[in-house]
Amino acid sequence: MGKYKITVGMGSCGIAAGAKPVYDKLNKLILEKNHPEITLEETGCVGMCYKEPLVEVIDTETGQKTLYGGVTPEKVEKIFTEHIENNSVIRDWVVKSSKKDGSEENLFDKQYRIVLSRTGIINPESIQDYLNSNGYEALKKVMNSMSQTDVIEEIKKSGLRGRGGAGFPTGLKWEFANKAKGDKKYMVCNADEGDPGAFMDRSVLEGDPHSVIEGMVIGAYAIGANEGFIYCRAEYPLAIKRLNIAIEQAEKEGYLGNNILGTDFSFHLSIKQGAGAFVCGEETALIASIEGKRGMPRIRPPFPAQSGIWGKPTNINNVETLANIAWIIRNGADKFASLGTEKSKGTKVFSLSGKVKRTGLIEVPMGITLREIIFDIAGGIKEDKKFKAVQVGGPSGGCIPESLLDTPVDYDSLSATGAIMGSGGMVVMDEDTCMVSVAKYFLNFTQNESCGKCTFCRVGTKRMYETLDRITEGKGVPEDLDKLEELAYMTKESSLCGLGQTAPNPVLTTLKYFRDEYKAHIIDKKCPAKECKALIKYEIDPDKCKSCSICARNCPVNAISGEKGIPYVIDQSACIKCGNCLRVCPFGAVEVK
Amino acid sequence: MNKMVKITIDGKTIDAEEGANLLQVARDNGFDIPGLCYYDKVSPTGACRLCLVKIKEQKGLIPSCTVKVSEGLNVTAFDEELEDVRRTIVELLISEHKLGCMTCDTASECALEDLAYRYNVTVDNLPFPVKTKYESIDDSSPVLAYDPNKCIVCGRCVKACYEIQGKGIIDFIGRGIETKIAPDLGVDWKNSACDGCGECIQACPVGALFEIPSVGKARKWEVEKIETICPYCGVGCRIEVEKKDNEIVRINGVDDGPANNGRLCVKGRFGYEYEMSNKRLRTPLIKENGKFREASWDEALTLTARKFSEIKKNYGGNSIAGLSSARCTNEENYIFQKFMRAVIGTNNVDHCARLCHASTVAGLARAFGSGAMTNSIRELEFADCILVTGSNTTETHPVIATYIKNAVLNHGAKLIVADPRKIDLVKYATLWLRQKNGTDVAWLNGIMNVILNENLHDKEFIKNRTEGFDEFRMVVENYTPERVEKITGVPKEKIIEAARIYGTAKNASIVFSMGITQHTTGTDNVLSTANLALLTGNVGKLYSGVNPLRGQNNVQGACDLGALPNVYSGYQKVTDPDIKKKFEEKWKVALDDKVGLSVVEMMNEAHKGNVKAMYIMGENPMVSDPNLNHVEEALKNLDFLVVQDIFLTETAQLADVVFPAYSSFEKSGTFTNTERRIQLLNPVLKAPEGAKEDWEIVQELALKMGYEMQYNNQSDIMEEIADVTPIYGGIHFYRLGKDGLQWPCKDENDPGTLFLHKGKFSRGLGHFSPVDYIPPAELPDKEYPYILSTGRILYHYHTGTMSRKVSVLNEYEPGPYAEISPELAAKLNLKDGEEVRITSRRGAIVTKARITARVAPDSVFIPFHFAEAAANRLTNDALDPIAKIPELKVAACKVEKM
């Protein structure tokens, strides 16, 4: 029997999928069967959400790695007896391996991992693991041989742009903060990841917290800050726990705190927990929140670089942005800039969700097309249904139709479609998705999360939502479309912060690309995707009905009646359109019209 | 003023100051850009988006209220797109607004109503459904209510509460369409920290925040608006009274009021109900067989004249004493002291300033040559360091406190509070020194000791502008921080830190009040504050000085006009033969050259039977004076007591004759506020039939006693004042206008004086006084183990004659109580609200315990407003030897649970 190291993916996603019992089972077996030579460790998320829980068996002598997906405590037993004890790989369960014979190998073919290079591989609670994978090498390089200007110039040269959404050049931002006058400056990490469907920041914090800390220390050095905060939402308890462990370790090892690496540079870092208000991801609202005030955006100028936390120059970068820094310093700006497009350099992490076969996190070079992501990496649409649209950039983004699938993924090309890069959420929709409902869903989110300051964002989004709601209820009128478009445009043009300025994007893009679908709702009173309950009805095809009565028995409101030998009928006035009959009919006799 | 630049708005070239607010500049130049959240008294918010404009070479639509003017700005203020956006905003707001205009008290002065009219937005043509589900109104506060259904979420109230009042009680709660405002993150208004100043109401552009007492009283267009001066404290806030049918409907702060800049406190805005009370005196009263009966003016005046003449004839003028009034006008005070001096023939005239700032007048006169605030109120906002000691400014001078808070919150000033109680200002302070009561000379000397040791004193200033430094230095050298810690209980580190903060500030201002003055060492305390200012050169310049806050609305004026036993008007000494001659010539009568009796001395002499009669105008010593049992005996011992007032006060009840007078809402005349500003009153209401103005009563009495006095009105009196009083030499009614004038104002062309002692002190050189620490007259012992201190609270005023007749103020604070520390409460097994008996060597009262850590563990604090449990039955009437002020701030007492 060989020497093995076993890792279990224990990000929030893995834990949610049941990684804890898997881990416990492994631990129990190692103890029971007395295998002290086997090491068992936690790791972060490798990105394969759809295959969680994931267990990797690493033969420490040969270096052979085998990643098993969809592992259960029961499967653990078999992996233990066959693979560990008898060195026999269970082919059917392998999703990825050193031999490249797993079922999911082509998930990784078009990826390029900088930010996610360690997540799912190292133990996030071990600074040694981080150090073993080039961790803090960049900081050492900076401290030994680079001036503040050198660092800023290097980042500027790399072309790195903010990964939080707006895409502002990071080096330039640092330069502003560096040049701002002030006896005290702050370096802040924005870990207030709020887009529904975006979870890359959480994954990085949970899987590779030191990479963010290293990026922050380098940034703090560059701008001249001695104090910093990681503003992380309280809904990310695991990320906060691992960050706290990492901060403590980094302080102990001299990468953080007083006299970093023996130099006279000191940087103190602490975590501020946010209460989960979406708007606190906006820089000025985030600053207000750190100060203990209500998170509400304020007018700029002054920009945070001049007057941020408690009036002091403040630099704020997103988690993913910071996780790129050490790599750039280590590998050089040129190497980073060689990835991506002319104006969007490096890679971008996307979280894939919705109707694709492979959901999870991927990291791709900028410039890859949407088609490549959705069809090559994510494996196409579930059940091989027809692709309809992809919502890029979360609630502030837009829906991109099939005709634009060859759009390269970079800041400017995405903006041109009416969507935004945003934090990198991608929700894929198929033919069964109603685009009016999608717009309504996202608008409901933003109108709820509006801080309430600007009239358009507070009241305008609500009125737009109500209009969309009316349309999905079949009560829309033709004038609604122009009114909706006008209000959406005004809200976009007239709001103070990014939330209000982008909230109408889902409405505007669906109106642009799927106007016919709106018209179908309003004029024909039909929902082409058959999603809007008020616009569909369930009917039983008398030719297919075998009078088995299953549908009637499963109807929660007794709306279905019939007798043996006579086809069953749905009483439309009583039907609540729950769809139970459709699901339970063994003969496919129930139809949606 | 910044440099002027040229900008263009809709093609028109405009000269504007660089950095000015674009919206304001546009409006000033006739471009009526709409806006709801813009409020020129607070920082721009940019929330309503109505003032959006286009600026050439800048992206998108930009709210003009957030733009600072710069050279070459090319602005489009009006085009079709902008007006479309604006109309849509109004439509959106109306769609969320409860259209209760028919019953709204703000109707016709509502900014949203105006915009709906301007953009022709009605419910009928609204492209959205109107809100029909309403939230409940929060009317739990005694004074103000909030209707979220009318709220447009502009945030003006939020900023007014924080940036103007410095309170920060109101903020937004909720998100999205649910966003509204609430105090203390969403508690009921009643249970919040809101103190009812109503600044938020004044800031509200619609009817979402409104005054409860005004509801249903009048439509906006029915009221007449008259400006006058607030009747309460010495800040002298300018108020706008809205009245209908001789009743007050509402009071607003006047935005360009020189002292208040639109601000008010709860009393100023809501404390007017007494004015319409049916308890007002309407006819003279004469006491017969222990009971009052109504009398005609002629009978009452004749009786009084006869009695005064008899007593004067039998026992001499010095057997009569008079108390003038800090509540009455300057003119009335002048007439009253003239009456006592010229008609009765005595200098026995004083008033309640004796009980508050006699030591200030004595001390600052000695140090600087003038006993008033050196600076103006609004300069406080711009001081770098403010040392507040012995002043619970938030409650006693609420509007002045707002400027102190502005300095801290809006301009980053450092505030040092030295107070035995943890007063509200401590929250804003960089440093709090909790000294033991009555040890002020010691800690002040300690601070000066550190300043000298650390070489932070202003050598140039000391050399050129002062005298007596060496003698002073010798005394201060003994007060090392270690020794001071032992005397005062303030840790030496804090003394050192205070010295460094004050000693290194560019502009430092000292603010003090009764906590400094009401001691047997009151004058010494005041001299110490003056020493500190002289030592660091922090006097005689803008924003820096020594600022005693005067209590009553016209206590400054009553002093200025000679309602004091030692001086005529303008602090001209009665003992100075030249001065005496001047007044004898003017008044055509021989005058006494001996200093008369002070308040406490009058009571003592009455007690002994040497003072036979007293004339009391608008004062209530039966509540306000120390050792009340003694005062009561003294007043009952008089042969004849005359009181003139607006109500039958505790003191008036002891009188033989009572004259009904006018209140300040009914008068013309002037008040001088604490910053030496003489301001004109306007009669707002008709006085009750049967009452007379105080000066008229005094004049008629003088005539009855055979002295020729013929003034037609208060303006006539001011002409005489100007003639005989150098510091008021340039004061004439026609010059006063809206801003008034600050004395010294020597002649017609003198614009008045913003701050005193510029370049030269009133007395020439600033005088250092060597002052040693002397302990208070009465210290705790075995029998009376606790320290008793007294003072005022926000919701009541002085003896409560006015404020306790205001139901909303009574709702906040209905009756007497004593602040008792949790430590002492535990010792006595006492629960909050339980009754306690508090006893001193002079008397006992029963009151309710309010358990609070505001007071030090071994101390008790009692507000003195409440006659039924009058704190002054307990206080010590031991006097400061120079100023004759009693030691109201320190007495020994015991506390027992009932």
mmCIF file with all atom_site columns, C-alpha atoms in Angstrom, chain A residues 277-280 293-296 298-299 301 446-460 462-463 466-467 470 483 486-487 489-490 493-497 501, chain B residues 44-49 52 60-61 63 65-66 81 84-86 88-89 92-93 95-96 127-129 131 151-154 159 162 171-180:
data_model
loop_
_atom_site.group_PDB
_atom_site.id
_atom_site.type_symbol
_atom_site.label_atom_id
_atom_site.label_alt_id
_atom_site.label_comp_id
_atom_site.label_asym_id
_atom_site.label_entity_id
_atom_site.label_seq_id
_atom_site.pdbx_PDB_ins_code
_atom_site.Cartn_x
_atom_site.Cartn_y
_atom_site.Cartn_z
_atom_site.occupancy
_atom_site.B_iso_or_equiv
_atom_site.pdbx_formal_charge
_atom_site.auth_seq_id
_atom_site.auth_comp_id
_atom_site.auth_asym_id
_atom_site.auth_atom_id
_atom_site.pdbx_PDB_model_num
ATOM 1  C CA . ALA A 1 277 ? -26.674 45.077 2.201   1.00 0.00 ? 277 ALA A CA 1
ATOM 2  C CA . PHE A 1 278 ? -26.001 44.850 -1.533  1.00 0.00 ? 278 PHE A CA 1
ATOM 3  C CA . VAL A 1 279 ? -25.284 48.563 -1.801  1.00 0.00 ? 279 VAL A CA 1
ATOM 4  C CA . CYS A 1 280 ? -22.360 48.281 0.625   1.00 0.00 ? 280 CYS A CA 1
ATOM 5  C CA . LYS A 1 293 ? -22.898 54.612 9.571   1.00 0.00 ? 293 LYS A CA 1
ATOM 6  C CA . ARG A 1 294 ? -25.744 53.455 7.406   1.00 0.00 ? 294 ARG A CA 1
ATOM 7  C CA . GLY A 1 295 ? -24.351 52.155 4.148   1.00 0.00 ? 295 GLY A CA 1
ATOM 8  C CA . MET A 1 296 ? -25.419 54.830 1.702   1.00 0.00 ? 296 MET A CA 1
ATOM 9  C CA . ARG A 1 298 ? -22.386 59.656 -1.205  1.00 0.00 ? 298 ARG A CA 1
ATOM 10 C CA . ILE A 1 299 ? -21.461 62.142 -3.861  1.00 0.00 ? 299 ILE A CA 1
ATOM 11 C CA . PRO A 1 301 ? -15.810 63.864 -5.571  1.00 0.00 ? 301 PRO A CA 1
ATOM 12 C CA . THR A 1 446 ? -32.230 45.721 -7.016  1.00 0.00 ? 446 THR A CA 1
ATOM 13 C CA . GLN A 1 447 ? -35.358 47.609 -6.018  1.00 0.00 ? 447 GLN A CA 1
ATOM 14 C CA . ASN A 1 448 ? -35.239 45.799 -2.689  1.00 0.00 ? 448 ASN A CA 1
ATOM 15 C CA . GLU A 1 449 ? -31.578 46.569 -2.244  1.00 0.00 ? 449 GLU A CA 1
ATOM 16 C CA . SER A 1 450 ? -31.740 50.233 -3.236  1.00 0.00 ? 450 SER A CA 1
ATOM 17 C CA . CYS A 1 451 ? -30.496 52.360 -0.385  1.00 0.00 ? 451 CYS A CA 1
ATOM 18 C CA . GLY A 1 452 ? -33.488 54.593 -0.976  1.00 0.00 ? 452 GLY A CA 1
ATOM 19 C CA . LYS A 1 453 ? -31.560 57.783 -1.642  1.00 0.00 ? 453 LYS A CA 1
ATOM 20 C CA . CYS A 1 454 ? -32.190 58.674 -5.280  1.00 0.00 ? 454 CYS A CA 1
ATOM 21 C CA . THR A 1 455 ? -35.778 59.074 -6.369  1.00 0.00 ? 455 THR A CA 1
ATOM 22 C CA . PHE A 1 456 ? -35.348 56.982 -9.511  1.00 0.00 ? 456 PHE A CA 1
ATOM 23 C CA . CYS A 1 457 ? -33.665 54.109 -7.764  1.00 0.00 ? 457 CYS A CA 1
ATOM 24 C CA . ARG A 1 458 ? -36.066 54.122 -4.820  1.00 0.00 ? 458 ARG A CA 1
ATOM 25 C CA . VAL A 1 459 ? -39.382 54.756 -6.545  1.00 0.00 ? 459 VAL A CA 1
ATOM 26 C CA . GLY A 1 460 ? -38.545 54.313 -10.235 1.00 0.00 ? 460 GLY A CA 1
ATOM 27 C CA . LYS A 1 462 ? -40.385 49.894 -7.855  1.00 0.00 ? 462 LYS A CA 1
ATOM 28 C CA . ARG A 1 463 ? -42.686 51.320 -10.516 1.00 0.00 ? 463 ARG A CA 1
ATOM 29 C CA . GLU A 1 466 ? -44.777 46.756 -10.816 1.00 0.00 ? 466 GLU A CA 1
ATOM 30 C CA . THR A 1 467 ? -45.078 47.257 -14.568 1.00 0.00 ? 467 THR A CA 1
ATOM 31 C CA . ARG A 1 470 ? -48.445 43.490 -14.484 1.00 0.00 ? 470 ARG A CA 1
ATOM 32 C CA . LYS A 1 483 ? -42.900 53.834 -20.500 1.00 0.00 ? 483 LYS A CA 1
ATOM 33 C CA . GLU A 1 486 ? -38.135 55.610 -20.752 1.00 0.00 ? 486 GLU A CA 1
ATOM 34 C CA . LEU A 1 487 ? -38.114 55.075 -17.004 1.00 0.00 ? 487 LEU A CA 1
ATOM 35 C CA . TYR A 1 489 ? -33.265 54.996 -19.336 1.00 0.00 ? 489 TYR A CA 1
ATOM 36 C CA . MET A 1 490 ? -33.889 57.865 -16.904 1.00 0.00 ? 490 MET A CA 1
ATOM 37 C CA . GLU A 1 493 ? -28.860 58.273 -16.478 1.00 0.00 ? 493 GLU A CA 1
ATOM 38 C CA . SER A 1 494 ? -29.975 59.982 -13.295 1.00 0.00 ? 494 SER A CA 1
ATOM 39 C CA . SER A 1 495 ? -28.876 57.840 -10.375 1.00 0.00 ? 495 SER A CA 1
ATOM 40 C CA . LEU A 1 496 ? -26.011 58.576 -8.058  1.00 0.00 ? 496 LEU A CA 1
ATOM 41 C CA . CYS A 1 497 ? -24.276 55.237 -7.741  1.00 0.00 ? 497 CYS A CA 1
ATOM 42 C CA . GLN A 1 501 ? -27.177 53.320 -12.852 1.00 0.00 ? 501 GLN A CA 1
ATOM 43 C CA . PRO B 2 44  ? -25.416 68.760 -0.428  1.00 0.00 ? 44  PRO B CA 1
ATOM 44 C CA . THR B 2 45  ? -27.038 65.347 -0.667  1.00 0.00 ? 45  THR B CA 1
ATOM 45 C CA . GLY B 2 46  ? -27.850 64.870 -4.334  1.00 0.00 ? 46  GLY B CA 1
ATOM 46 C CA . ALA B 2 47  ? -30.759 62.557 -3.575  1.00 0.00 ? 47  ALA B CA 1
ATOM 47 C CA . CYS B 2 48  ? -33.883 63.917 -5.238  1.00 0.00 ? 48  CYS B CA 1
ATOM 48 C CA . ARG B 2 49  ? -32.141 64.385 -8.616  1.00 0.00 ? 49  ARG B CA 1
ATOM 49 C CA . LEU B 2 52  ? -29.880 67.593 -12.661 1.00 0.00 ? 52  LEU B CA 1
ATOM 50 C CA . GLY B 2 60  ? -24.334 62.217 -18.029 1.00 0.00 ? 60  GLY B CA 1
ATOM 51 C CA . LEU B 2 61  ? -26.755 64.281 -15.998 1.00 0.00 ? 61  LEU B CA 1
ATOM 52 C CA . PRO B 2 63  ? -27.096 67.153 -9.866  1.00 0.00 ? 63  PRO B CA 1
ATOM 53 C CA . CYS B 2 65  ? -26.393 70.946 -5.988  1.00 0.00 ? 65  CYS B CA 1
ATOM 54 C CA . THR B 2 66  ? -23.274 68.784 -5.845  1.00 0.00 ? 66  THR B CA 1
ATOM 55 C CA . GLU B 2 81  ? -34.804 66.082 -21.744 1.00 0.00 ? 81  GLU B CA 1
ATOM 56 C CA . ASP B 2 84  ? -38.839 65.387 -18.848 1.00 0.00 ? 84  ASP B CA 1
ATOM 57 C CA . VAL B 2 85  ? -36.628 63.850 -16.209 1.00 0.00 ? 85  VAL B CA 1
ATOM 58 C CA . ARG B 2 86  ? -37.792 66.410 -13.664 1.00 0.00 ? 86  ARG B CA 1
ATOM 59 C CA . THR B 2 88  ? -40.917 62.104 -14.108 1.00 0.00 ? 88  THR B CA 1
ATOM 60 C CA . ILE B 2 89  ? -39.298 62.615 -10.693 1.00 0.00 ? 89  ILE B CA 1
ATOM 61 C CA . LEU B 2 92  ? -42.664 59.274 -9.041  1.00 0.00 ? 92  LEU B CA 1
ATOM 62 C CA . LEU B 2 93  ? -42.768 61.258 -5.809  1.00 0.00 ? 93  LEU B CA 1
ATOM 63 C CA . SER B 2 95  ? -47.118 58.332 -6.829  1.00 0.00 ? 95  SER B CA 1
ATOM 64 C CA . GLU B 2 96  ? -45.715 57.588 -3.367  1.00 0.00 ? 96  GLU B CA 1
ATOM 65 C CA . PRO B 2 127 ? -48.628 57.377 -15.457 1.00 0.00 ? 127 PRO B CA 1
ATOM 66 C CA . PHE B 2 128 ? -48.343 55.157 -12.371 1.00 0.00 ? 128 PHE B CA 1
ATOM 67 C CA . PRO B 2 129 ? -50.808 53.854 -9.847  1.00 0.00 ? 129 PRO B CA 1
ATOM 68 C CA . LYS B 2 131 ? -50.072 54.542 -3.328  1.00 0.00 ? 131 LYS B CA 1
ATOM 69 C CA . CYS B 2 151 ? -42.158 61.696 3.394   1.00 0.00 ? 151 CYS B CA 1
ATOM 70 C CA . ILE B 2 152 ? -40.178 62.207 0.187   1.00 0.00 ? 152 ILE B CA 1
ATOM 71 C CA . VAL B 2 153 ? -36.985 60.749 1.715   1.00 0.00 ? 153 VAL B CA 1
ATOM 72 C CA . CYS B 2 154 ? -34.968 63.842 0.850   1.00 0.00 ? 154 CYS B CA 1
ATOM 73 C CA . LYS B 2 159 ? -28.769 66.249 7.950   1.00 0.00 ? 159 LYS B CA 1
ATOM 74 C CA . TYR B 2 162 ? -26.740 65.898 12.596  1.00 0.00 ? 162 TYR B CA 1
ATOM 75 C CA . ASP B 2 171 ? -31.477 58.502 10.184  1.00 0.00 ? 171 ASP B CA 1
ATOM 76 C CA . PHE B 2 172 ? -32.869 56.463 7.349   1.00 0.00 ? 172 PHE B CA 1
ATOM 77 C CA . ILE B 2 173 ? -34.166 53.000 8.025   1.00 0.00 ? 173 ILE B CA 1
ATOM 78 C CA . GLY B 2 174 ? -35.360 50.331 5.638   1.00 0.00 ? 174 GLY B CA 1
ATOM 79 C CA . ARG B 2 175 ? -34.323 49.814 2.038   1.00 0.00 ? 175 ARG B CA 1
ATOM 80 C CA . GLY B 2 176 ? -35.745 50.466 -1.370  1.00 0.00 ? 176 GLY B CA 1
ATOM 81 C CA . ILE B 2 177 ? -39.306 51.690 -1.400  1.00 0.00 ? 177 ILE B CA 1
ATOM 82 C CA . GLU B 2 178 ? -39.544 50.967 2.340   1.00 0.00 ? 178 GLU B CA 1
ATOM 83 C CA . THR B 2 179 ? -36.926 53.594 3.122   1.00 0.00 ? 179 THR B CA 1
ATOM 84 C CA . LYS B 2 180 ? -38.074 56.184 5.615   1.00 0.00 ? 180 LYS B CA 1
#
